[in-house]
Tab-separated table of C-alpha atoms in Angstrom:
chain	number	residue	atom	x	y	z
A	1	MET	CA	-137.793	-25.651	-102.349
A	2	GLU	CA	-134.719	-23.345	-103.127
A	3	SER	CA	-132.031	-23.359	-100.770
A	4	SER	CA	-129.567	-20.537	-100.309
A	5	SER	CA	-126.218	-20.396	-99.170
A	6	HIS	CA	-126.493	-17.036	-97.537
A	7	THR	CA	-128.190	-16.057	-94.467
A	8	PHE	CA	-130.269	-13.028	-94.588
A	9	VAL	CA	-131.059	-10.473	-91.747
A	10	PRO	CA	-134.734	-10.254	-91.457
A	11	GLU	CA	-134.836	-6.587	-90.722
A	12	THR	CA	-132.720	-5.510	-93.737
A	13	GLY	CA	-133.077	-8.460	-96.061
A	14	LEU	CA	-129.330	-8.175	-96.583
A	15	PRO	CA	-126.846	-11.078	-96.409
A	16	ALA	CA	-125.460	-11.535	-92.942
A	17	GLN	CA	-121.757	-10.825	-92.396
A	18	ARG	CA	-119.702	-13.856	-91.733
A	19	ARG	CA	-117.876	-13.884	-88.135
A	20	ARG	CA	-114.139	-13.171	-88.539
A	21	LYS	CA	-111.983	-15.730	-86.644
A	22	THR	CA	-109.043	-14.408	-84.510
A	23	ARG	CA	-105.685	-15.761	-85.517
A	24	LEU	CA	-104.578	-16.808	-82.071
A	25	ALA	CA	-106.630	-17.007	-78.917
A	26	CYS	CA	-105.281	-15.401	-75.615
A	27	ASN	CA	-103.823	-17.943	-73.113
A	28	PRO	CA	-106.804	-18.199	-70.787
A	29	CYS	CA	-109.374	-18.480	-73.714
A	30	ARG	CA	-107.154	-21.134	-75.344
A	31	SER	CA	-106.932	-23.215	-71.984
A	32	CYS	CA	-110.688	-22.843	-71.299
A	33	LYS	CA	-111.377	-23.577	-74.978
A	34	THR	CA	-113.734	-20.529	-75.191
A	35	GLY	CA	-113.945	-18.093	-78.248
A	36	CYS	CA	-111.663	-15.086	-78.167
A	37	ASP	CA	-112.191	-12.095	-80.183
A	38	GLY	CA	-108.384	-11.293	-80.101
A	39	ARG	CA	-108.866	-7.720	-78.799
A	40	LYS	CA	-105.674	-6.089	-77.123
A	41	PRO	CA	-104.613	-5.633	-74.490
A	42	VAL	CA	-107.497	-7.524	-72.827
A	43	CYS	CA	-109.987	-9.630	-75.108
A	44	SER	CA	-113.624	-9.201	-74.529
A	45	GLY	CA	-113.787	-12.586	-72.952
A	46	CYS	CA	-111.241	-12.050	-70.161
A	47	ALA	CA	-112.705	-8.489	-69.479
A	48	MET	CA	-116.184	-10.253	-69.063
A	49	ARG	CA	-114.696	-12.730	-66.618
A	50	GLY	CA	-112.510	-10.108	-64.728
A	51	TRP	CA	-109.359	-11.657	-65.797
A	52	ASP	CA	-107.662	-8.451	-67.024
A	53	ASP	CA	-104.334	-9.344	-65.431
A	54	LYS	CA	-104.468	-12.907	-66.997
A	55	CYS	CA	-105.172	-12.072	-70.643
A	56	GLY	CA	-102.092	-12.259	-72.527
A	57	TRP	CA	-100.752	-13.972	-75.722
A	58	GLN	CA	-97.745	-16.331	-76.320
A	59	ASP	CA	-94.583	-14.596	-77.029
A	60	THR	CA	-93.398	-17.349	-79.220
A	61	VAL	CA	-94.274	-17.545	-83.022
A	62	ILE	CA	-95.705	-20.882	-84.148
A	63	GLN	CA	-93.401	-22.181	-86.740
A	64	PRO	CA	-94.682	-24.478	-89.417
A	65	PRO	CA	-93.554	-27.844	-89.435
A	66	VAL	CA	-90.095	-28.409	-90.702
A	67	LEU	CA	-90.034	-29.918	-94.264
A	68	LEU	CA	-87.610	-32.572	-95.530
A	69	SER	CA	-84.956	-31.394	-97.970
A	70	LEU	CA	-85.152	-32.828	-101.263
A	71	ALA	CA	-81.578	-34.512	-100.687
A	72	ASP	CA	-83.125	-36.279	-97.522
A	73	LEU	CA	-86.184	-37.474	-99.452
A	74	ASP	CA	-83.823	-38.725	-102.185
A	75	ARG	CA	-81.758	-40.637	-99.689
A	76	ARG	CA	-84.811	-42.220	-98.052
A	77	LEU	CA	-86.185	-43.294	-101.586
A	78	GLN	CA	-82.838	-44.859	-102.462
A	79	LYS	CA	-82.799	-46.644	-99.078
A	80	LEU	CA	-86.277	-48.049	-99.563
A	81	GLU	CA	-85.600	-49.115	-103.152
A	82	HIS	CA	-82.460	-50.794	-101.927
A	83	GLU	CA	-84.353	-52.929	-99.513
A	84	SER	CA	-86.890	-54.053	-101.800
């Protein structure tokens, strides 16, 4: 039996399109842990629940974790080697 990595739509026989993930869910969808389509000004989930006034996104941009500088890593390595 052959297995396929694609899902086909029966009516057309064409591969189904993958669902796109939203980059950042709105605050109510994030707190309820529900799917958010990211539509603005009000996502579909909040519109369906009647939360038009609650739907909003964080104003702050999520920053990537701070990476240690090469000098800091070198100092830590020297300290560990000295302790051994």
